[in-house]
JSON list of C-alpha atoms in Angstrom, two decimals:
[
{"chain": "N", "resi": 1, "resn": "MET", "atom": "CA", "xyz": [8.49, -22.76, 13.80]},
{"chain": "N", "resi": 2, "resn": "VAL", "atom": "CA", "xyz": [5.13, -21.98, 15.39]},
{"chain": "N", "resi": 3, "resn": "THR", "atom": "CA", "xyz": [2.04, -22.60, 13.26]},
{"chain": "N", "resi": 4, "resn": "ASP", "atom": "CA", "xyz": [-0.68, -19.96, 12.88]},
{"chain": "N", "resi": 5, "resn": "ALA", "atom": "CA", "xyz": [-3.10, -22.25, 14.72]},
{"chain": "N", "resi": 6, "resn": "GLY", "atom": "CA", "xyz": [-0.66, -22.56, 17.63]},
{"chain": "N", "resi": 7, "resn": "ARG", "atom": "CA", "xyz": [-0.20, -18.82, 17.78]},
{"chain": "N", "resi": 8, "resn": "VAL", "atom": "CA", "xyz": [-3.94, -18.16, 17.86]},
{"chain": "N", "resi": 9, "resn": "ALA", "atom": "CA", "xyz": [-4.54, -20.78, 20.55]},
{"chain": "N", "resi": 10, "resn": "LYS", "atom": "CA", "xyz": [-1.87, -19.33, 22.79]},
{"chain": "N", "resi": 11, "resn": "PHE", "atom": "CA", "xyz": [-2.59, -15.62, 22.66]},
{"chain": "N", "resi": 12, "resn": "GLY", "atom": "CA", "xyz": [-6.38, -16.06, 22.84]},
{"chain": "N", "resi": 13, "resn": "LEU", "atom": "CA", "xyz": [-9.15, -13.50, 22.62]},
{"chain": "N", "resi": 14, "resn": "GLY", "atom": "CA", "xyz": [-6.97, -10.40, 22.81]},
{"chain": "N", "resi": 15, "resn": "GLY", "atom": "CA", "xyz": [-5.08, -11.45, 19.69]},
{"chain": "N", "resi": 16, "resn": "LEU", "atom": "CA", "xyz": [-8.29, -12.23, 17.84]},
{"chain": "N", "resi": 17, "resn": "VAL", "atom": "CA", "xyz": [-9.51, -8.70, 18.54]},
{"chain": "N", "resi": 18, "resn": "GLY", "atom": "CA", "xyz": [-6.24, -7.43, 17.08]},
{"chain": "N", "resi": 19, "resn": "LEU", "atom": "CA", "xyz": [-6.77, -9.52, 13.96]},
{"chain": "N", "resi": 20, "resn": "ALA", "atom": "CA", "xyz": [-10.22, -7.99, 13.53]},
{"chain": "N", "resi": 21, "resn": "LEU", "atom": "CA", "xyz": [-8.67, -4.53, 13.68]},
{"chain": "N", "resi": 22, "resn": "GLY", "atom": "CA", "xyz": [-6.13, -5.66, 11.11]},
{"chain": "N", "resi": 23, "resn": "ALA", "atom": "CA", "xyz": [-8.83, -6.77, 8.72]},
{"chain": "N", "resi": 24, "resn": "GLY", "atom": "CA", "xyz": [-10.35, -3.32, 8.92]},
{"chain": "N", "resi": 25, "resn": "LEU", "atom": "CA", "xyz": [-7.03, -1.70, 8.11]},
{"chain": "N", "resi": 26, "resn": "VAL", "atom": "CA", "xyz": [-6.39, -3.98, 5.16]},
{"chain": "N", "resi": 27, "resn": "GLY", "atom": "CA", "xyz": [-9.78, -3.13, 3.74]},
{"chain": "N", "resi": 28, "resn": "GLY", "atom": "CA", "xyz": [-9.67, 0.62, 4.18]},
{"chain": "N", "resi": 29, "resn": "ALA", "atom": "CA", "xyz": [-6.20, 2.14, 4.36]},
{"chain": "N", "resi": 30, "resn": "TRP", "atom": "CA", "xyz": [-5.93, 5.33, 2.29]},
{"chain": "N", "resi": 31, "resn": "LEU", "atom": "CA", "xyz": [-4.58, 7.89, 4.71]},
{"chain": "N", "resi": 32, "resn": "ILE", "atom": "CA", "xyz": [-1.30, 9.21, 3.42]},
{"chain": "N", "resi": 33, "resn": "ALA", "atom": "CA", "xyz": [1.73, 10.78, 5.03]},
{"chain": "N", "resi": 34, "resn": "GLY", "atom": "CA", "xyz": [2.43, 14.47, 4.84]},
{"chain": "N", "resi": 35, "resn": "ASP", "atom": "CA", "xyz": [4.80, 16.77, 6.68]},
{"chain": "N", "resi": 36, "resn": "ALA", "atom": "CA", "xyz": [4.05, 16.65, 10.38]},
{"chain": "N", "resi": 37, "resn": "ASP", "atom": "CA", "xyz": [3.50, 20.42, 10.57]},
{"chain": "N", "resi": 38, "resn": "GLN", "atom": "CA", "xyz": [1.29, 20.78, 7.50]},
{"chain": "N", "resi": 39, "resn": "SER", "atom": "CA", "xyz": [-2.29, 21.89, 7.95]},
{"chain": "N", "resi": 40, "resn": "VAL", "atom": "CA", "xyz": [-4.98, 19.89, 6.17]},
{"chain": "N", "resi": 41, "resn": "PRO", "atom": "CA", "xyz": [-8.31, 21.67, 5.78]},
{"chain": "N", "resi": 42, "resn": "SER", "atom": "CA", "xyz": [-11.36, 19.92, 7.13]},
{"chain": "N", "resi": 43, "resn": "GLY", "atom": "CA", "xyz": [-13.97, 18.50, 4.77]},
{"chain": "N", "resi": 44, "resn": "THR", "atom": "CA", "xyz": [-15.32, 15.29, 3.35]},
{"chain": "N", "resi": 45, "resn": "ALA", "atom": "CA", "xyz": [-11.99, 14.18, 1.88]},
{"chain": "N", "resi": 46, "resn": "GLY", "atom": "CA", "xyz": [-9.89, 15.85, 4.57]},
{"chain": "N", "resi": 47, "resn": "ALA", "atom": "CA", "xyz": [-7.54, 17.15, 1.88]},
{"chain": "N", "resi": 48, "resn": "ARG", "atom": "CA", "xyz": [-7.20, 19.98, -0.59]},
{"chain": "N", "resi": 49, "resn": "ALA", "atom": "CA", "xyz": [-6.23, 20.11, -4.24]},
{"chain": "N", "resi": 50, "resn": "VAL", "atom": "CA", "xyz": [-2.89, 21.61, -5.23]},
{"chain": "N", "resi": 51, "resn": "PRO", "atom": "CA", "xyz": [-2.55, 23.14, -8.71]},
{"chain": "N", "resi": 52, "resn": "GLY", "atom": "CA", "xyz": [-0.01, 21.44, -10.93]},
{"chain": "N", "resi": 53, "resn": "ALA", "atom": "CA", "xyz": [0.65, 19.52, -14.08]},
{"chain": "N", "resi": 54, "resn": "ASP", "atom": "CA", "xyz": [-0.99, 16.19, -14.84]},
{"chain": "N", "resi": 55, "resn": "LEU", "atom": "CA", "xyz": [0.57, 13.10, -13.30]},
{"chain": "N", "resi": 56, "resn": "SER", "atom": "CA", "xyz": [1.71, 10.12, -15.38]},
{"chain": "N", "resi": 57, "resn": "ALA", "atom": "CA", "xyz": [2.67, 6.78, -13.85]},
{"chain": "N", "resi": 58, "resn": "PRO", "atom": "CA", "xyz": [6.26, 5.66, -14.56]},
{"chain": "N", "resi": 59, "resn": "GLU", "atom": "CA", "xyz": [6.58, 2.90, -17.17]},
{"chain": "N", "resi": 60, "resn": "LYS", "atom": "CA", "xyz": [8.38, 0.72, -14.60]},
{"chain": "N", "resi": 61, "resn": "LEU", "atom": "CA", "xyz": [8.84, 0.73, -10.83]},
{"chain": "N", "resi": 62, "resn": "GLY", "atom": "CA", "xyz": [11.45, -1.51, -9.26]},
{"chain": "N", "resi": 63, "resn": "GLY", "atom": "CA", "xyz": [11.36, -3.78, -12.29]},
{"chain": "N", "resi": 64, "resn": "PHE", "atom": "CA", "xyz": [7.55, -4.06, -12.20]},
{"chain": "N", "resi": 65, "resn": "LEU", "atom": "CA", "xyz": [5.56, -3.29, -15.36]},
{"chain": "N", "resi": 66, "resn": "HIS", "atom": "CA", "xyz": [2.13, -1.78, -15.88]},
{"chain": "N", "resi": 67, "resn": "GLN", "atom": "CA", "xyz": [-0.12, -4.75, -15.21]},
{"chain": "N", "resi": 68, "resn": "ASP", "atom": "CA", "xyz": [-1.97, -4.41, -18.52]},
{"chain": "N", "resi": 69, "resn": "GLN", "atom": "CA", "xyz": [1.37, -4.55, -20.37]},
{"chain": "N", "resi": 70, "resn": "ALA", "atom": "CA", "xyz": [2.49, -7.58, -18.35]},
{"chain": "N", "resi": 71, "resn": "VAL", "atom": "CA", "xyz": [-0.72, -9.35, -19.33]},
{"chain": "N", "resi": 72, "resn": "LEU", "atom": "CA", "xyz": [-0.14, -8.59, -23.01]},
{"chain": "N", "resi": 73, "resn": "ASP", "atom": "CA", "xyz": [3.49, -9.70, -22.79]},
{"chain": "N", "resi": 74, "resn": "LEU", "atom": "CA", "xyz": [2.33, -13.16, -21.68]},
{"chain": "N", "resi": 75, "resn": "GLY", "atom": "CA", "xyz": [0.69, -13.56, -25.09]},
{"chain": "N", "resi": 76, "resn": "LYS", "atom": "CA", "xyz": [-2.78, -14.73, -24.03]},
{"chain": "N", "resi": 77, "resn": "GLY", "atom": "CA", "xyz": [-4.42, -13.65, -27.28]},
{"chain": "N", "resi": 78, "resn": "ALA", "atom": "CA", "xyz": [-7.93, -12.23, -27.24]},
{"chain": "N", "resi": 79, "resn": "ASP", "atom": "CA", "xyz": [-8.46, -13.15, -23.59]},
{"chain": "N", "resi": 80, "resn": "GLY", "atom": "CA", "xyz": [-5.28, -11.34, -22.65]},
{"chain": "N", "resi": 81, "resn": "GLN", "atom": "CA", "xyz": [-6.30, -8.24, -24.58]},
{"chain": "N", "resi": 82, "resn": "GLU", "atom": "CA", "xyz": [-9.69, -8.21, -22.85]},
{"chain": "N", "resi": 83, "resn": "THR", "atom": "CA", "xyz": [-8.05, -8.51, -19.43]},
{"chain": "N", "resi": 84, "resn": "ALA", "atom": "CA", "xyz": [-5.52, -5.79, -20.23]},
{"chain": "N", "resi": 85, "resn": "ASP", "atom": "CA", "xyz": [-8.25, -3.44, -21.45]},
{"chain": "N", "resi": 86, "resn": "ARG", "atom": "CA", "xyz": [-10.29, -4.08, -18.32]},
{"chain": "N", "resi": 87, "resn": "ASN", "atom": "CA", "xyz": [-7.32, -3.44, -16.00]},
{"chain": "N", "resi": 88, "resn": "ARG", "atom": "CA", "xyz": [-6.51, -0.23, -17.87]},
{"chain": "N", "resi": 89, "resn": "ALA", "atom": "CA", "xyz": [-10.11, 0.96, -17.62]},
{"chain": "N", "resi": 90, "resn": "TRP", "atom": "CA", "xyz": [-10.32, 0.21, -13.91]},
{"chain": "N", "resi": 91, "resn": "ASP", "atom": "CA", "xyz": [-7.11, 2.12, -13.17]},
{"chain": "N", "resi": 92, "resn": "SER", "atom": "CA", "xyz": [-8.39, 5.05, -15.21]},
{"chain": "N", "resi": 93, "resn": "GLU", "atom": "CA", "xyz": [-11.70, 5.11, -13.33]},
{"chain": "N", "resi": 94, "resn": "SER", "atom": "CA", "xyz": [-9.87, 4.86, -10.00]},
{"chain": "N", "resi": 95, "resn": "GLY", "atom": "CA", "xyz": [-7.70, 7.81, -10.98]},
{"chain": "N", "resi": 96, "resn": "GLU", "atom": "CA", "xyz": [-10.76, 9.88, -11.77]},
{"chain": "N", "resi": 97, "resn": "ARG", "atom": "CA", "xyz": [-12.30, 9.04, -8.41]},
{"chain": "N", "resi": 98, "resn": "LEU", "atom": "CA", "xyz": [-9.10, 9.98, -6.63]},
{"chain": "N", "resi": 99, "resn": "SER", "atom": "CA", "xyz": [-9.06, 13.31, -8.45]},
{"chain": "N", "resi": 100, "resn": "GLU", "atom": "CA", "xyz": [-12.68, 13.97, -7.48]},
{"chain": "N", "resi": 101, "resn": "ALA", "atom": "CA", "xyz": [-11.88, 13.24, -3.83]},
{"chain": "N", "resi": 102, "resn": "TYR", "atom": "CA", "xyz": [-9.27, 15.97, -3.96]},
{"chain": "N", "resi": 103, "resn": "GLY", "atom": "CA", "xyz": [-11.40, 18.64, -5.58]},
{"chain": "N", "resi": 104, "resn": "GLY", "atom": "CA", "xyz": [-10.29, 17.95, -9.14]},
{"chain": "N", "resi": 105, "resn": "ALA", "atom": "CA", "xyz": [-6.54, 17.77, -8.46]},
{"chain": "N", "resi": 106, "resn": "ALA", "atom": "CA", "xyz": [-4.28, 15.97, -10.91]},
{"chain": "N", "resi": 107, "resn": "ALA", "atom": "CA", "xyz": [-4.17, 12.30, -9.96]},
{"chain": "N", "resi": 108, "resn": "VAL", "atom": "CA", "xyz": [-3.13, 8.94, -11.36]},
{"chain": "N", "resi": 109, "resn": "VAL", "atom": "CA", "xyz": [-3.73, 5.31, -10.37]},
{"chain": "N", "resi": 110, "resn": "GLN", "atom": "CA", "xyz": [-1.70, 2.51, -11.95]},
{"chain": "N", "resi": 111, "resn": "THR", "atom": "CA", "xyz": [-1.49, -1.19, -11.12]},
{"chain": "N", "resi": 112, "resn": "TYR", "atom": "CA", "xyz": [1.92, -2.82, -11.58]},
{"chain": "N", "resi": 113, "resn": "SER", "atom": "CA", "xyz": [2.91, -6.48, -11.87]},
{"chain": "N", "resi": 114, "resn": "ASP", "atom": "CA", "xyz": [5.97, -8.63, -12.35]},
{"chain": "N", "resi": 115, "resn": "SER", "atom": "CA", "xyz": [6.28, -10.42, -15.68]},
{"chain": "N", "resi": 116, "resn": "SER", "atom": "CA", "xyz": [4.69, -13.60, -14.32]},
{"chain": "N", "resi": 117, "resn": "LEU", "atom": "CA", "xyz": [1.70, -11.82, -12.69]},
{"chain": "N", "resi": 118, "resn": "GLU", "atom": "CA", "xyz": [2.61, -13.38, -9.35]},
{"chain": "N", "resi": 119, "resn": "SER", "atom": "CA", "xyz": [3.35, -10.15, -7.49]},
{"chain": "N", "resi": 120, "resn": "PHE", "atom": "CA", "xyz": [1.61, -6.84, -8.03]},
{"chain": "N", "resi": 121, "resn": "PHE", "atom": "CA", "xyz": [0.66, -3.59, -6.34]},
{"chain": "N", "resi": 122, "resn": "GLN", "atom": "CA", "xyz": [-1.25, -0.38, -7.01]},
{"chain": "N", "resi": 123, "resn": "LEU", "atom": "CA", "xyz": [0.32, 3.07, -7.19]},
{"chain": "N", "resi": 124, "resn": "ALA", "atom": "CA", "xyz": [-1.82, 6.13, -6.46]},
{"chain": "N", "resi": 125, "resn": "ALA", "atom": "CA", "xyz": [-0.61, 9.72, -6.60]},
{"chain": "N", "resi": 126, "resn": "VAL", "atom": "CA", "xyz": [-2.43, 13.04, -6.28]},
{"chain": "N", "resi": 127, "resn": "ARG", "atom": "CA", "xyz": [-1.44, 16.69, -6.12]},
{"chain": "N", "resi": 128, "resn": "GLY", "atom": "CA", "xyz": [-2.57, 17.43, -2.58]},
{"chain": "N", "resi": 129, "resn": "PRO", "atom": "CA", "xyz": [-1.62, 16.80, 1.06]},
{"chain": "N", "resi": 130, "resn": "THR", "atom": "CA", "xyz": [-3.07, 14.00, 3.18]},
{"chain": "N", "resi": 131, "resn": "PRO", "atom": "CA", "xyz": [-2.68, 13.25, 6.92]},
{"chain": "N", "resi": 132, "resn": "ARG", "atom": "CA", "xyz": [-0.33, 10.55, 8.08]},
{"chain": "N", "resi": 133, "resn": "PRO", "atom": "CA", "xyz": [-1.99, 7.16, 8.65]},
{"chain": "N", "resi": 134, "resn": "TYR", "atom": "CA", "xyz": [-3.70, 6.29, 11.89]},
{"chain": "N", "resi": 135, "resn": "VAL", "atom": "CA", "xyz": [-3.11, 2.86, 13.44]},
{"chain": "N", "resi": 136, "resn": "PRO", "atom": "CA", "xyz": [-4.99, 1.85, 16.63]},
{"chain": "N", "resi": 137, "resn": "TYR", "atom": "CA", "xyz": [-2.78, 1.32, 19.67]},
{"chain": "N", "resi": 138, "resn": "GLU", "atom": "CA", "xyz": [-2.09, -2.24, 20.81]},
{"chain": "N", "resi": 139, "resn": "ASP", "atom": "CA", "xyz": [0.08, -3.37, 23.71]},
{"chain": "N", "resi": 140, "resn": "ALA", "atom": "CA", "xyz": [1.85, -6.42, 22.29]},
{"chain": "N", "resi": 141, "resn": "LYS", "atom": "CA", "xyz": [3.18, -7.36, 25.75]},
{"chain": "N", "resi": 142, "resn": "VAL", "atom": "CA", "xyz": [-0.30, -7.54, 27.25]},
{"chain": "N", "resi": 143, "resn": "LEU", "atom": "CA", "xyz": [-1.46, -9.66, 24.29]},
{"chain": "N", "resi": 144, "resn": "GLY", "atom": "CA", "xyz": [1.53, -11.97, 24.67]},
{"chain": "N", "resi": 145, "resn": "LEU", "atom": "CA", "xyz": [2.76, -11.14, 21.18]},
{"chain": "N", "resi": 146, "resn": "GLU", "atom": "CA", "xyz": [6.19, -10.40, 19.78]},
{"chain": "N", "resi": 147, "resn": "ARG", "atom": "CA", "xyz": [4.79, -7.55, 17.63]},
{"chain": "N", "resi": 148, "resn": "PRO", "atom": "CA", "xyz": [1.51, -5.64, 17.52]},
{"chain": "N", "resi": 149, "resn": "THR", "atom": "CA", "xyz": [-1.05, -7.00, 15.08]},
{"chain": "N", "resi": 150, "resn": "ASN", "atom": "CA", "xyz": [-1.01, -3.64, 13.29]},
{"chain": "N", "resi": 151, "resn": "GLU", "atom": "CA", "xyz": [1.81, -1.13, 13.40]},
{"chain": "N", "resi": 152, "resn": "LEU", "atom": "CA", "xyz": [3.21, 1.91, 11.66]},
{"chain": "N", "resi": 153, "resn": "VAL", "atom": "CA", "xyz": [6.78, 1.47, 10.42]},
{"chain": "N", "resi": 154, "resn": "THR", "atom": "CA", "xyz": [8.76, 4.37, 8.95]},
{"chain": "N", "resi": 155, "resn": "PHE", "atom": "CA", "xyz": [11.51, 4.08, 6.33]},
{"chain": "N", "resi": 156, "resn": "GLY", "atom": "CA", "xyz": [13.07, 7.49, 5.82]},
{"chain": "N", "resi": 157, "resn": "LYS", "atom": "CA", "xyz": [10.20, 9.70, 4.61]},
{"chain": "N", "resi": 158, "resn": "VAL", "atom": "CA", "xyz": [7.86, 6.79, 3.90]},
{"chain": "N", "resi": 159, "resn": "ASP", "atom": "CA", "xyz": [5.25, 5.55, 6.39]},
{"chain": "N", "resi": 160, "resn": "CYS", "atom": "CA", "xyz": [4.13, 1.93, 6.05]},
{"chain": "N", "resi": 161, "resn": "VAL", "atom": "CA", "xyz": [1.12, 0.36, 7.71]},
{"chain": "N", "resi": 162, "resn": "VAL", "atom": "CA", "xyz": [1.82, -3.34, 8.24]},
{"chain": "N", "resi": 163, "resn": "HIS", "atom": "CA", "xyz": [-0.26, -6.24, 9.51]},
{"chain": "N", "resi": 164, "resn": "ASN", "atom": "CA", "xyz": [1.51, -8.95, 11.51]},
{"chain": "N", "resi": 165, "resn": "LEU", "atom": "CA", "xyz": [0.26, -12.48, 11.95]},
{"chain": "N", "resi": 166, "resn": "PRO", "atom": "CA", "xyz": [0.37, -13.42, 15.64]},
{"chain": "N", "resi": 167, "resn": "THR", "atom": "CA", "xyz": [3.79, -14.51, 16.89]},
{"chain": "N", "resi": 168, "resn": "ASN", "atom": "CA", "xyz": [4.17, -15.48, 20.55]},
{"chain": "N", "resi": 169, "resn": "ALA", "atom": "CA", "xyz": [6.36, -13.17, 22.61]},
{"chain": "N", "resi": 170, "resn": "GLY", "atom": "CA", "xyz": [9.97, -14.35, 22.49]},
{"chain": "N", "resi": 171, "resn": "ASP", "atom": "CA", "xyz": [9.57, -16.21, 19.19]},
{"chain": "N", "resi": 172, "resn": "GLU", "atom": "CA", "xyz": [11.13, -15.14, 15.89]},
{"chain": "N", "resi": 173, "resn": "PRO", "atom": "CA", "xyz": [8.40, -14.02, 13.44]},
{"chain": "N", "resi": 174, "resn": "ASP", "atom": "CA", "xyz": [8.24, -15.97, 10.19]},
{"chain": "N", "resi": 175, "resn": "SER", "atom": "CA", "xyz": [9.39, -14.04, 7.13]},
{"chain": "N", "resi": 176, "resn": "ASP", "atom": "CA", "xyz": [5.91, -14.21, 5.61]},
{"chain": "N", "resi": 177, "resn": "SER", "atom": "CA", "xyz": [4.09, -13.21, 8.81]},
{"chain": "N", "resi": 178, "resn": "VAL", "atom": "CA", "xyz": [4.15, -9.52, 7.89]},
{"chain": "N", "resi": 179, "resn": "SER", "atom": "CA", "xyz": [1.92, -8.09, 5.17]},
{"chain": "N", "resi": 180, "resn": "THR", "atom": "CA", "xyz": [2.20, -4.53, 3.87]},
{"chain": "N", "resi": 181, "resn": "VAL", "atom": "CA", "xyz": [-1.16, -2.76, 3.94]},
{"chain": "N", "resi": 182, "resn": "SER", "atom": "CA", "xyz": [0.15, 0.48, 2.44]},
{"chain": "N", "resi": 183, "resn": "CYS", "atom": "CA", "xyz": [3.25, 2.65, 2.17]},
{"chain": "N", "resi": 184, "resn": "GLN", "atom": "CA", "xyz": [2.99, 6.36, 1.58]},
{"chain": "N", "resi": 185, "resn": "ARG", "atom": "CA", "xyz": [4.90, 9.60, 1.34]},
{"chain": "N", "resi": 186, "resn": "GLY", "atom": "CA", "xyz": [3.67, 13.15, 1.07]},
{"chain": "N", "resi": 187, "resn": "ASP", "atom": "CA", "xyz": [4.19, 16.87, 1.53]},
{"chain": "N", "resi": 188, "resn": "ALA", "atom": "CA", "xyz": [2.05, 19.96, 1.04]},
{"chain": "N", "resi": 189, "resn": "ASP", "atom": "CA", "xyz": [1.96, 19.47, -2.74]},
{"chain": "N", "resi": 190, "resn": "LEU", "atom": "CA", "xyz": [1.96, 15.75, -3.49]},
{"chain": "N", "resi": 191, "resn": "THR", "atom": "CA", "xyz": [0.85, 12.43, -2.03]},
{"chain": "N", "resi": 192, "resn": "VAL", "atom": "CA", "xyz": [2.19, 9.07, -3.25]},
{"chain": "N", "resi": 193, "resn": "LEU", "atom": "CA", "xyz": [0.81, 5.73, -2.09]},
{"chain": "N", "resi": 194, "resn": "VAL", "atom": "CA", "xyz": [1.50, 2.09, -2.84]},
{"chain": "N", "resi": 195, "resn": "ARG", "atom": "CA", "xyz": [-1.19, -0.33, -1.66]},
{"chain": "N", "resi": 196, "resn": "ASN", "atom": "CA", "xyz": [-2.86, -3.65, -2.51]},
{"chain": "N", "resi": 197, "resn": "SER", "atom": "CA", "xyz": [0.48, -5.43, -2.82]},
{"chain": "N", "resi": 198, "resn": "THR", "atom": "CA", "xyz": [0.40, -9.21, -3.23]},
{"chain": "N", "resi": 199, "resn": "GLY", "atom": "CA", "xyz": [2.94, -11.97, -3.64]},
{"chain": "N", "resi": 200, "resn": "ASP", "atom": "CA", "xyz": [6.49, -11.80, -2.29]},
{"chain": "N", "resi": 201, "resn": "VAL", "atom": "CA", "xyz": [6.65, -8.01, -2.41]},
{"chain": "N", "resi": 202, "resn": "ALA", "atom": "CA", "xyz": [3.82, -7.76, 0.13]},
{"chain": "N", "resi": 203, "resn": "HIS", "atom": "CA", "xyz": [6.00, -9.39, 2.81]},
{"chain": "N", "resi": 204, "resn": "GLU", "atom": "CA", "xyz": [8.79, -6.81, 2.39]},
{"chain": "N", "resi": 205, "resn": "PRO", "atom": "CA", "xyz": [7.63, -3.40, 3.71]},
{"chain": "N", "resi": 206, "resn": "SER", "atom": "CA", "xyz": [11.08, -1.93, 3.06]},
{"chain": "N", "resi": 207, "resn": "GLN", "atom": "CA", "xyz": [10.82, -2.93, -0.61]},
{"chain": "N", "resi": 208, "resn": "VAL", "atom": "CA", "xyz": [7.38, -1.37, -0.90]},
{"chain": "N", "resi": 209, "resn": "ALA", "atom": "CA", "xyz": [8.78, 1.80, 0.72]},
{"chain": "N", "resi": 210, "resn": "ARG", "atom": "CA", "xyz": [11.52, 1.88, -1.92]},
{"chain": "N", "resi": 211, "resn": "LEU", "atom": "CA", "xyz": [8.85, 1.69, -4.62]},
{"chain": "N", "resi": 212, "resn": "VAL", "atom": "CA", "xyz": [7.18, 4.74, -3.09]},
{"chain": "N", "resi": 213, "resn": "ASP", "atom": "CA", "xyz": [10.48, 6.63, -3.04]},
{"chain": "N", "resi": 214, "resn": "GLU", "atom": "CA", "xyz": [11.17, 5.67, -6.65]},
{"chain": "N", "resi": 215, "resn": "ALA", "atom": "CA", "xyz": [7.73, 6.86, -7.74]},
{"chain": "N", "resi": 216, "resn": "TRP", "atom": "CA", "xyz": [8.19, 10.05, -5.72]},
{"chain": "N", "resi": 217, "resn": "GLY", "atom": "CA", "xyz": [11.42, 10.79, -7.56]},
{"chain": "N", "resi": 218, "resn": "GLU", "atom": "CA", "xyz": [9.75, 10.23, -10.92]},
{"chain": "N", "resi": 219, "resn": "LEU", "atom": "CA", "xyz": [6.68, 12.33, -10.13]},
{"chain": "N", "resi": 220, "resn": "THR", "atom": "CA", "xyz": [8.55, 15.29, -8.60]}
]
């Protein structure tokens, strides 16, 4: 097994530049997949609202609960109630901001967690189309890497942006060397995104993609 320090030392400056690009993606990914032939009007948000009913987040996704409910289920008393109320308020405010970005379209944001609060992610959905994500090009071979630092991986109709820790060309990447930045699915009427995943689920892009598909099925 190659340590992160060994990887960085071997692939040098080119890999460090890739890591910097990765940090930017992790901090700012919110470009969501739509049909390849759909037209997205220009504008500040780059998207348009689609009329439709309000959106409500599923009670569970892949066994994950609403984070505020998971906090309450742990029985932390007054502190737990305060944390749950804060999480609920933040999700509500985020949903309002998402709606505003899409011209008042129906939108919902909900953070989910496992029962132990060790793994969680955020679901965002809005009635409107969004372009597919953009990932800067990297030539892994030139950088001496097994995989690009940032890449777009597709699972069925779900696009996932992933960030890979540097692995020397020819070496097997560690299971935790991949982190899911976001997974998203969309068409002309709806966009569904899962982002900000942490814990074990973050290292399984295919699992995050399944969460998107499950949410898509619930919301359509």
